[in-house]
Short mmCIF file of C-alpha atoms in Angstrom, two decimals:
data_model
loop_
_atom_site.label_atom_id
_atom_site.label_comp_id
_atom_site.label_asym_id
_atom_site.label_seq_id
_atom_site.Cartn_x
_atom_site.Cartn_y
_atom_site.Cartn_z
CA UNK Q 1 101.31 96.20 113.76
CA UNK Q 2 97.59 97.02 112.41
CA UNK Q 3 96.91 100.94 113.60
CA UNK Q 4 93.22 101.50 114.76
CA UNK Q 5 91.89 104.40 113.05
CA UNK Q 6 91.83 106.36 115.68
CA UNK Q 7 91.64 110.05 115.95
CA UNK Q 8 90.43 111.74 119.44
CA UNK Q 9 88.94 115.28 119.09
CA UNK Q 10 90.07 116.30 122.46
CA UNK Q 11 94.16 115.76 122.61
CA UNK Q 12 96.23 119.34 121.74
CA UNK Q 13 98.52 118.42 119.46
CA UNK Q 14 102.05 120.04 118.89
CA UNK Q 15 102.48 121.46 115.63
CA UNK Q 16 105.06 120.37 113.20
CA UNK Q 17 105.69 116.80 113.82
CA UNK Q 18 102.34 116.08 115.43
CA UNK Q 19 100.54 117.24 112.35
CA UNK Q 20 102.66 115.81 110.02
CA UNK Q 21 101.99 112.40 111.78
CA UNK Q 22 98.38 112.90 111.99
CA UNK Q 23 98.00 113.69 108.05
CA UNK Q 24 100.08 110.53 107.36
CA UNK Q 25 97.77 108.60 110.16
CA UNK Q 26 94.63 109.71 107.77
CA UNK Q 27 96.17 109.28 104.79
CA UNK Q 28 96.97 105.10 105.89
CA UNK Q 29 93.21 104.60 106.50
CA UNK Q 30 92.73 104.35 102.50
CA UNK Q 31 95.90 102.79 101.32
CA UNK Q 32 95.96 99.16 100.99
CA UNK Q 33 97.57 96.54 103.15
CA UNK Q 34 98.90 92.80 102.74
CA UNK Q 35 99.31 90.23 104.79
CA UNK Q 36 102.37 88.74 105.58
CA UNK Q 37 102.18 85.42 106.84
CA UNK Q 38 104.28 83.74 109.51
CA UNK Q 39 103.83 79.97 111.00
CA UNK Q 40 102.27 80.73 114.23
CA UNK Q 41 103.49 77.01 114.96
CA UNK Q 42 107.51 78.03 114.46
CA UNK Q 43 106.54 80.98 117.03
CA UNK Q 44 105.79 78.73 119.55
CA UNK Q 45 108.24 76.33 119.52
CA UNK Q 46 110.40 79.90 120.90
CA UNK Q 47 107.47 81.21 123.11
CA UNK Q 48 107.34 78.26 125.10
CA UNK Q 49 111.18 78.50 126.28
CA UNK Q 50 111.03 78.61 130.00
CA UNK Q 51 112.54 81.79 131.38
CA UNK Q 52 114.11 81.73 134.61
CA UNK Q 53 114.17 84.93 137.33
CA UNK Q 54 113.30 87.65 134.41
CA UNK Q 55 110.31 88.75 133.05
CA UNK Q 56 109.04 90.35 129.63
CA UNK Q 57 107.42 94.09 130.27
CA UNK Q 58 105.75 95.24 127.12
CA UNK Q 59 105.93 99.02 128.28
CA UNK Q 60 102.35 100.42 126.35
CA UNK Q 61 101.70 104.57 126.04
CA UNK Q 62 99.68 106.34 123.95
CA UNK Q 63 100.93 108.19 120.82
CA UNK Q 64 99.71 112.30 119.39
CA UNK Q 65 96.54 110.75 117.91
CA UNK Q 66 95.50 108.55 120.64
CA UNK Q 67 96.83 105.13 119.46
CA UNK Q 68 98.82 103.03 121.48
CA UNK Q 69 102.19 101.75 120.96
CA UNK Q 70 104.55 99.59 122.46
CA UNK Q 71 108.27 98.41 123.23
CA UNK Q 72 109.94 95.24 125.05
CA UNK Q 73 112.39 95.35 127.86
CA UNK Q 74 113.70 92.90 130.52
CA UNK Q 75 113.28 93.35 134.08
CA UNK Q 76 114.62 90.88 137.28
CA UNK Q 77 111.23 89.23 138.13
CA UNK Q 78 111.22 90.74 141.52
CA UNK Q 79 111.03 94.23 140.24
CA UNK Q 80 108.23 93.57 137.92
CA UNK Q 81 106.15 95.42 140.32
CA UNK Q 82 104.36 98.49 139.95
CA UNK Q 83 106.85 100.49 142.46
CA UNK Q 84 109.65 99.00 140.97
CA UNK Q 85 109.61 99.08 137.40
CA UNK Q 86 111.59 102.06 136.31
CA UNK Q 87 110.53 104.86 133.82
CA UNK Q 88 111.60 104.60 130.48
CA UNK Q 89 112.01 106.23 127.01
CA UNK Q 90 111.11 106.45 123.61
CA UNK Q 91 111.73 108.48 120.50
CA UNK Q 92 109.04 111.28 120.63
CA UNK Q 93 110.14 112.40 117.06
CA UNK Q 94 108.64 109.08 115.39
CA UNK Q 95 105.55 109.41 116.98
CA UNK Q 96 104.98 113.21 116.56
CA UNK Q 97 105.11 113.99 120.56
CA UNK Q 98 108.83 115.77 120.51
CA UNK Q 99 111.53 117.89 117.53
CA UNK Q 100 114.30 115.52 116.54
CA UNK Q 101 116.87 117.54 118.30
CA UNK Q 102 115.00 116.91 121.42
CA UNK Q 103 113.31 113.81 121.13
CA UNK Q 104 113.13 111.84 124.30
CA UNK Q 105 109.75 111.24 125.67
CA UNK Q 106 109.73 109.96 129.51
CA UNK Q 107 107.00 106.61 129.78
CA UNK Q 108 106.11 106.36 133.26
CA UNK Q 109 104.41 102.99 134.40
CA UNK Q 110 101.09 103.67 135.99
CA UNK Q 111 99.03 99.97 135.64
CA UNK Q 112 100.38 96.18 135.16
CA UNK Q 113 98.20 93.47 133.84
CA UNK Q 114 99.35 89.98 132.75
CA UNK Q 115 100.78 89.80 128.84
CA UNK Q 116 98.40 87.44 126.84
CA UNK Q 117 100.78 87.09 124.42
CA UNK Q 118 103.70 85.84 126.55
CA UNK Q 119 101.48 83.43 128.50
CA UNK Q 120 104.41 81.54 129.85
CA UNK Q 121 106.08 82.84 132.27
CA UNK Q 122 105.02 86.43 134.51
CA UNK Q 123 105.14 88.41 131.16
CA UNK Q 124 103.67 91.80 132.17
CA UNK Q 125 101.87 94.74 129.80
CA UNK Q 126 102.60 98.43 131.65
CA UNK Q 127 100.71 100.66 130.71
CA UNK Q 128 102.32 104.42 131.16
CA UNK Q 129 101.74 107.66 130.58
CA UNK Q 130 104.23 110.35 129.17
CA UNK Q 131 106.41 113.20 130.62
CA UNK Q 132 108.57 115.48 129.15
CA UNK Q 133 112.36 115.16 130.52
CA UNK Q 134 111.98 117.94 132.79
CA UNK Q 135 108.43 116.08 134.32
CA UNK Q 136 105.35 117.87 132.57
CA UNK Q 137 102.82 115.84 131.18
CA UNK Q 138 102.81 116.06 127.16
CA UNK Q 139 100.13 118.14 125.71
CA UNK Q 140 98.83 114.65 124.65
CA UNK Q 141 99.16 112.86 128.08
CA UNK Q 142 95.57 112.88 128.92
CA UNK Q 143 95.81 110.75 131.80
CA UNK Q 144 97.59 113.30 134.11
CA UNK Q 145 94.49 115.87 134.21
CA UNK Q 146 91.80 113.37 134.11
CA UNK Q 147 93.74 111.56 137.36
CA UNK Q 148 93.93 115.23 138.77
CA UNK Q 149 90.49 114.90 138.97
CA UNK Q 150 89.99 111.69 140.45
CA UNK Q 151 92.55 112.25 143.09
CA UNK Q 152 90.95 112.12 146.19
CA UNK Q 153 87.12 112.14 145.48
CA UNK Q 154 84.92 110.85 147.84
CA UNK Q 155 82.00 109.61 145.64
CA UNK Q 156 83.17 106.41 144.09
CA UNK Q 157 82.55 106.90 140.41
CA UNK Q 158 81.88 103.77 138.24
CA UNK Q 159 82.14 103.16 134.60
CA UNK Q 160 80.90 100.70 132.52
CA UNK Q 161 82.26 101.60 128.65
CA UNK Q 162 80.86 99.98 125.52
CA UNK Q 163 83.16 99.89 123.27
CA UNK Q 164 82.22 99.50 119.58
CA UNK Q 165 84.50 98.08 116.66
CA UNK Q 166 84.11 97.91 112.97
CA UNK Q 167 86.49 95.09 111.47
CA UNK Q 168 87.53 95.08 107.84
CA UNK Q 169 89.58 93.41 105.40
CA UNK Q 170 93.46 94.40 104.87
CA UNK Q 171 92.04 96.51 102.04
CA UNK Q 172 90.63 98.90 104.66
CA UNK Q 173 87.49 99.35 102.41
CA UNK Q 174 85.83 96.03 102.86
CA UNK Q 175 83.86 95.20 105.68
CA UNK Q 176 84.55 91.69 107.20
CA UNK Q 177 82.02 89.15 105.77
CA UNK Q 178 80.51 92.02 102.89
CA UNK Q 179 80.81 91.04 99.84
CA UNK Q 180 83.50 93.31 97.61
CA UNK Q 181 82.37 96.27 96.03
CA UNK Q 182 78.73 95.46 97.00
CA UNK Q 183 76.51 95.51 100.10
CA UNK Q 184 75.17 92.53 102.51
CA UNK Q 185 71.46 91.95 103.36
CA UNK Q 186 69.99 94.71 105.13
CA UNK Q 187 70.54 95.36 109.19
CA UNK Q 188 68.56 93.28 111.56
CA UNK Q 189 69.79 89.71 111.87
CA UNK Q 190 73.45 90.78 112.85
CA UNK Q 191 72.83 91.72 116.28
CA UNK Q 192 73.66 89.15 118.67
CA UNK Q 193 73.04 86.64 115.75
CA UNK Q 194 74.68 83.13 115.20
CA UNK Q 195 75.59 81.80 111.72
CA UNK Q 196 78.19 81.80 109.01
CA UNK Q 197 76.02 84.11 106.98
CA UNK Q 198 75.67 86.65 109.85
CA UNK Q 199 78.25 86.78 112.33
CA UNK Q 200 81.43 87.98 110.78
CA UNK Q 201 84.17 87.85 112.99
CA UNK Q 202 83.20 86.21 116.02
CA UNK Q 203 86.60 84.24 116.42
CA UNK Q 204 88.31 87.91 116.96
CA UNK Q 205 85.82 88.36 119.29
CA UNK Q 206 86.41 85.26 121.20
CA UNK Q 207 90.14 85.91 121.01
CA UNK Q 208 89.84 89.25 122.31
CA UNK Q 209 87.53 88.18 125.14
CA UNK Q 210 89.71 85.68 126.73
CA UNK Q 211 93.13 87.80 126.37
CA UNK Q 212 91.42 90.56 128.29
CA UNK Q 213 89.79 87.65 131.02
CA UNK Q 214 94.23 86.40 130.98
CA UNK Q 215 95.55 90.12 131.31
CA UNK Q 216 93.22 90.94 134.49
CA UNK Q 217 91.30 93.05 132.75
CA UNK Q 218 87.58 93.99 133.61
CA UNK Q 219 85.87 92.61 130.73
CA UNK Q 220 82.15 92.57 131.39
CA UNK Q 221 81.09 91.08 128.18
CA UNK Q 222 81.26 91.32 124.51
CA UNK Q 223 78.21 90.52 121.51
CA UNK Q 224 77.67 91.30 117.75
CA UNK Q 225 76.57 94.90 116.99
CA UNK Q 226 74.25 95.97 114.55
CA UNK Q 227 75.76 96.99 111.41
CA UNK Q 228 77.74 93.38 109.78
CA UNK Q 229 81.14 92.97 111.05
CA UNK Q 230 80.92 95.48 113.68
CA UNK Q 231 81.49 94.14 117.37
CA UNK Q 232 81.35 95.57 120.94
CA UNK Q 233 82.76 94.66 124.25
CA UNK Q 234 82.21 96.20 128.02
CA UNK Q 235 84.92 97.51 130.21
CA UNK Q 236 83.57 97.63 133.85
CA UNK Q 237 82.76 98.30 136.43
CA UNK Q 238 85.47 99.85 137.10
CA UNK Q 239 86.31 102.99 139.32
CA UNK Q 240 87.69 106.34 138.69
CA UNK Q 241 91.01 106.28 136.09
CA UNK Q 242 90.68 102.46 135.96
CA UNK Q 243 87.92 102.88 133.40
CA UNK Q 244 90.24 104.50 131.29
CA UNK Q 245 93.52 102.42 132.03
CA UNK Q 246 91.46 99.37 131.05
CA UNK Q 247 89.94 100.20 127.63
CA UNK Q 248 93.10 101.44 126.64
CA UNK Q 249 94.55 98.41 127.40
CA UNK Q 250 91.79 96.74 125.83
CA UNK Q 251 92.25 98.37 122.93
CA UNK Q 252 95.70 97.39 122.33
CA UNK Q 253 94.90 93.75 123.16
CA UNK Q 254 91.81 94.04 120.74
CA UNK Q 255 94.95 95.22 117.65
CA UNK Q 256 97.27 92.77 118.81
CA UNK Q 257 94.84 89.95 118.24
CA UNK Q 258 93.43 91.45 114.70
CA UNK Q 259 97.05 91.37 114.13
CA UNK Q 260 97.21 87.98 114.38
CA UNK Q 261 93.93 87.58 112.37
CA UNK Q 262 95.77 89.62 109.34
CA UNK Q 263 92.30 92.00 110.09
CA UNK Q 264 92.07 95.48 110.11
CA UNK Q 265 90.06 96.89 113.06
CA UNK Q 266 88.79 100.68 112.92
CA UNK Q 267 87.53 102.99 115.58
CA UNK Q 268 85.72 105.20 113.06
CA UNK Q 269 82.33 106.16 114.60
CA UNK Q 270 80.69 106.24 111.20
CA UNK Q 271 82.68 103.98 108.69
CA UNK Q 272 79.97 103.26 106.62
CA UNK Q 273 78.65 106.68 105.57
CA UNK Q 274 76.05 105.45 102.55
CA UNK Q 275 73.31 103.43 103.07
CA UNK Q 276 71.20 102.47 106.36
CA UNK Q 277 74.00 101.36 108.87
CA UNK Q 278 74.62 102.13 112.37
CA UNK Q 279 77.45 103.72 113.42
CA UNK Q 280 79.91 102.88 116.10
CA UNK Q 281 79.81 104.55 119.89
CA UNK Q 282 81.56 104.02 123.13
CA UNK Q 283 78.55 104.54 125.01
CA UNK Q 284 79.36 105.39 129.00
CA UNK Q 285 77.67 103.82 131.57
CA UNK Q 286 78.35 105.97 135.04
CA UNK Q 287 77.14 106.18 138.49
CA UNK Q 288 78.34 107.52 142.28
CA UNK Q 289 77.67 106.19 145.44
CA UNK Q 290 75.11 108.49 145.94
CA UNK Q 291 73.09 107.18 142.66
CA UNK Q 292 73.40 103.49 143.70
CA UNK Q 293 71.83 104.20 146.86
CA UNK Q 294 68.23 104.88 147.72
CA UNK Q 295 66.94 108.31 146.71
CA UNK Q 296 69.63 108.31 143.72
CA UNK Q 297 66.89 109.35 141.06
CA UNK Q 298 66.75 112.30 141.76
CA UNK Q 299 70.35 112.88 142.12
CA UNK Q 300 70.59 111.01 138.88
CA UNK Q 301 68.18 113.66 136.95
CA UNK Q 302 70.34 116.46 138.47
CA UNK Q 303 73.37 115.26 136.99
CA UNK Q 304 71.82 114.52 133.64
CA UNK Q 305 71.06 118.95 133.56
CA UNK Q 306 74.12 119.76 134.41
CA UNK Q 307 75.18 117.53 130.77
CA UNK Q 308 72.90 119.12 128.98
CA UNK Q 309 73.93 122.57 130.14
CA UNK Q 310 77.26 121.63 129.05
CA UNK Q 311 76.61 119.35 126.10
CA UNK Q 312 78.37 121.48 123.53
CA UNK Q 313 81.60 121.06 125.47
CA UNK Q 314 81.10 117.38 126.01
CA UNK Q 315 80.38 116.43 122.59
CA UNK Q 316 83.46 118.86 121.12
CA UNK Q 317 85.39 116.42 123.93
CA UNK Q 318 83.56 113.23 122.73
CA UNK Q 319 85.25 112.30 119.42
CA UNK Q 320 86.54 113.24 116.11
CA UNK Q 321 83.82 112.30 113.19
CA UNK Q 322 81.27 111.96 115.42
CA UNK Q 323 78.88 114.21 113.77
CA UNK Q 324 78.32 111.99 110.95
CA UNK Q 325 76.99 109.46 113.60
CA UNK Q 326 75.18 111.45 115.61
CA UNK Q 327 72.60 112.58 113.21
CA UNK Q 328 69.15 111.35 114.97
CA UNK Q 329 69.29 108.07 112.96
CA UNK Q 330 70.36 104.84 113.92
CA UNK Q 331 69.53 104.79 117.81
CA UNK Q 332 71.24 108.29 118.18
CA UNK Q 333 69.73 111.53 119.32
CA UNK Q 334 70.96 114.54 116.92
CA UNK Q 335 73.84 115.74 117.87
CA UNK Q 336 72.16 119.50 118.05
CA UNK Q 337 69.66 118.07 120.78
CA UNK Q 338 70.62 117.09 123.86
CA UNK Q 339 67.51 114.52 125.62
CA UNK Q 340 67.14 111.85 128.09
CA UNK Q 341 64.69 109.30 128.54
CA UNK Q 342 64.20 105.87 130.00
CA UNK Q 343 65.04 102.78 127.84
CA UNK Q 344 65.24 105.17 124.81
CA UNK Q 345 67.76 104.59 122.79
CA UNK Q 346 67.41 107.72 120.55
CA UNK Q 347 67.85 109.93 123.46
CA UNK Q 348 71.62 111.87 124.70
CA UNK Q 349 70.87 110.24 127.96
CA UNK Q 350 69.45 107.02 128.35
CA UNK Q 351 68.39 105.29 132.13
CA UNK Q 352 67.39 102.35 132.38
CA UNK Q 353 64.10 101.07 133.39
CA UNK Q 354 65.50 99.16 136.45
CA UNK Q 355 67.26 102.59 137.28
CA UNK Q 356 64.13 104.03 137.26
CA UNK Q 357 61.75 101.35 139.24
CA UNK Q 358 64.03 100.78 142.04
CA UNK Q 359 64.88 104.57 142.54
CA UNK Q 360 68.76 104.31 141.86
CA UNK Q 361 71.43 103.42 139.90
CA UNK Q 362 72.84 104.74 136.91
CA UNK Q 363 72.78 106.04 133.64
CA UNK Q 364 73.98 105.52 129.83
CA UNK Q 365 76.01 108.66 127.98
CA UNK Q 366 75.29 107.86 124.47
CA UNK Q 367 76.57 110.38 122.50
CA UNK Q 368 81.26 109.48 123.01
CA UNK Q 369 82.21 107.89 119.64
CA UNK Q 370 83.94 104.61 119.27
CA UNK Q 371 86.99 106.37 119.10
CA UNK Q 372 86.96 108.87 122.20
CA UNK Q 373 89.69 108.87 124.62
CA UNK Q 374 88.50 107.29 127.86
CA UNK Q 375 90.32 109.64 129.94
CA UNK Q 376 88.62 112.95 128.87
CA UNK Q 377 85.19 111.66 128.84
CA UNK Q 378 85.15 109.97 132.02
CA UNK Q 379 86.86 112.85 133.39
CA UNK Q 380 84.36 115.27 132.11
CA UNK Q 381 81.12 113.15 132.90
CA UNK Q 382 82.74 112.76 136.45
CA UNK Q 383 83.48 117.14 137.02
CA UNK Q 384 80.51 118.04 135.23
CA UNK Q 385 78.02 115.80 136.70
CA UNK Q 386 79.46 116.87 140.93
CA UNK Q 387 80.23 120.61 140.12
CA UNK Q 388 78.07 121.34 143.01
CA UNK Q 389 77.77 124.91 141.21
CA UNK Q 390 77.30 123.70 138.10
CA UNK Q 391 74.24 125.12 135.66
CA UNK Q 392 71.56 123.27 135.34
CA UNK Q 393 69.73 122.80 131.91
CA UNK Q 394 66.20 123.49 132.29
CA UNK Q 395 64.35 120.36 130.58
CA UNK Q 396 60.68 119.88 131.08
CA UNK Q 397 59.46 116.80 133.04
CA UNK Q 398 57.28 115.52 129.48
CA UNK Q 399 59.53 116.55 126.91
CA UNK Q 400 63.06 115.78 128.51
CA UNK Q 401 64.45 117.60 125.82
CA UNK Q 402 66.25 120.28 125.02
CA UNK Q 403 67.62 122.13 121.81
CA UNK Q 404 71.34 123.04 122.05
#
C-alpha cells in the first residue's frame, strides 16, 4: 500500500522502535517507487463471489506517525455490529508502537462504515483505536484524550475539515500533470478549473468522492486546489470525535484509491518549497450551539482570544512542517502572528461574511497543516475555545491582530 507522508507534530512517540520507524518513514518519501500492475478485471471475477452469513471487517488504526493501517478478519454477519465486534491485535513491533518481546498492541473498534472496496456483500471498515494489553491508551492513541474531552459536553461542537492533498507520480518528486524536472504554467487557472491541461487528477478525486458517499461517510464536497495536482475535500458537519473518526477514515479511503491509481498522495503541508506555490492546510471549520444561534458573534470573537492567547500551543499541536507553509504568503497569516478577520484569507482566523451579517455561525482555523491529526486539533479548538477561565488575547477592534 502507498504511505501518505504523514508526520503529526503532536503524537509522543516511544523511543527505540518508534524512532527507528519514523526515520525510515522520512527516509521513503525520496526513494523511488514502481508500479506493479494487476488486471483489475481478474480481481473481480473473485470480488463478486456472493458470501453467505459472514462479513469482511477491514479492522483500520493508526500507526506511531499518524498513518493508518489495516488487517482483514471474518466475522458471523450478525456480530458485525459495533457492540459486537471483538477487539483485536496486531504486531506493535512492526509499526514502532511496542519492543519485540512485548509486542501485542490491543485495536479496539470504536466506528463502522461500509467497505468501498468490498461493495458486495455487508463488508465493513472499523475503525479502532489502540490499548496496551493491560488497557492504557498508547502514547500515540490520540483518540482516547481528545474523546475525554468530548465526553459529555453540552455545547454541540461542529466541524467542518478541509482537507488538502498534493498527488504525485510513483517517483515521489513529480507532481501529477508537471512536467519532469521542470515547472507548469504559473498558479491561477488550477483552482476549480476544467481541462486536460489544468486539472490533474480529477478521476482520483471522483473516486475518492463516491467511496466516501458508499462508506457513510460525511463528505461535504471536494474541488481542485490551487497549486497543480493538489486537491481538497470537506469532512462535515460532523459533531464532536466524529470529525476526527471521519477524516481518518477518509484518509485511508483517499490511499486506498491512489493505490489503485499506481499514485502517490502526500500530506506534506509545503511539498513544493521553491517557487510561488501554495501550500497544503486542513483548515477547521468549528462552531457550538451557542455560535449558531442569535447573539453568537460575540461569543464567536471571544473564542477567537482565547486562540490567540494560546496560539503558540495550538500551532506546536497543528502539524509537523508547517512552518514552511505558514510564512504570510500564499493565503496564510505568518505563523509568528496570530489575526482574524472577515473573508480574509491571510488572517489565523477567518469568519465569514455570512457569519458576520446574520450575527452567528462559525468560524475557519486556518493555520492545522494538511497533515495534522484530527483528534488533537479538534480537541484543542474545542477546550480552548469553552475554558470558561481561559485568557483572553487582547486584539484591538481595527487591527485584529496580534504579534505572538
Amino acid at each position: 500500500m502507498l504511505a501518505f507522508s504523514l508526520i503529526p507534530h503532536a503524537l509522543v512517540l516511544p523511543s527505540g522502535a518508534a524512532h527507528t520507524l519514523l526515520q525510515t518513514s522520512r527516509l521513503a518519501t525520496v526513494t523511488m517507487a514502481e508500479r506493479v500492475q494487476m488486471d483489475p478485471a481478474v480481481l473481480n471475477n473473485y470480488m463478486s463471489l456472493p458470501v453467505q452469513g459472514k462479513v469482511q471487517a477491514e479492522y483500520l488504526w493508526i500507526d506511531a506517525i499518524g498513518e493508518v493501517r489495516s488487517k482483514c478478519r471474518t466475522v458471523d454477519a450478525s456480530k458485525a455490529t459495533l457492540k459486537d465486534l471483538p477487539s483485536w491485535n496486531y504486531d506493535g513491533s512492526s509499526t514502532g508502537q511496542a519492543p519485540g518481546e512485548d509486542s501485542e498492541v490491543v485495536i479496539k473498534p470504536r466506528a463502522i462504515f461500509r467497505d468501498p472496496f468490498r461493495p458486495v456483500g455487508d463488508n465493513i471498515l472499523v475503525l479502532t483505536d489502540t490499548y496496551t494489553p493491560g488497557g492504557t491508551p498508547l502514547p500515540t492513541n490520540t483518540r482516547a484524550p481528545a474523546e475525554a474531552i468530548f465526553r459529555g459536553n453540552t455545547e454541540k461542537p461542529w466541524y467542518g475539515l478541509e482537507q488538502e492533498y498534493t498527488l504525485f507520480n510513483l517517483d515521489k518528486v513529480t507532481p501529477l500533470g508537471w512536467p519532469k524536472g521542470g515547472y507548469p504554467g504559473p498558479q491561477g487557472p488550477y483552482y476549480c478549473g476544467a481541462g486536460a491541461d489544468r486539472s490533474y487528477g480529477r478521476a482520483i478525486s471522483e473516486a475518492h468522492y463516491k467511496a466516501c458517499l458508499f462508506a457513510g461517510l460525511n463528505i461535504g464536497g471536494t474541488n481542485a486546489e490551487v497549486m497543480p495536482g493538489q486537491w481538497e475535500y470537506q469532512i462535515g458537519p460532523c459533531e464532536g470525535i466524529d470529525a476526527a473518526d471521519q477524516m481518518m477514515v477518509s484518509r485511508y479511503i483517499l490511499n486506498r484509491v491512489c493505490e489503485d491509481f499506481g499514485v502517490y498522495c502526500t500530506l506534506d503541508p509545503k511539498p513544493i518549497e521553491k517557487g510561488d506555490w501554495n501550500g497544503a492546510g486542513c483548515h477547521t471549520n468549528f462552531s457550538t450551539e451557542k455560535m449558531r444561534k442569535e447573539g453568537g458573534f460575540a461569543v464567536i470573537e471571544q473564542a477567537i482570544r482565547r486562540l490567540g492567547a494560546k496560539h503558540k500551543q495550538h500551532i506546536a499541536a497543528y502539524g509537523e512542517g508547517n512552518e514552511r507553509r505558514l510564512t504570510g504568503k500564499h493565503e496564510t497569516a505568518s505563523i509568528n502572528t496570530f489575526s482574524y478577520g472577515v473573508a480574509n484569507r491571510g488572517c489565523s482566523i477567518r469568519i465569514p461574511r455570512s457569519t458576520e451579517a446574520d450575527g452567528y455561525g462559525y468560524f475557519e482555523d486556518r493555520r492545522p497543516a494538511s497533515n495534522c491529526d484530527p483528534y488533537v486539533v479538534t480537541s484543542m479548538i474545542f477546550k480552548t475555545c469553552m475554558d470558561p477561565n481561559g485568557e483572553e488575547a487582547q486584539i484591538t477592534s481595527k487591527s485584529r491582530e496580534i504579534i505572538v
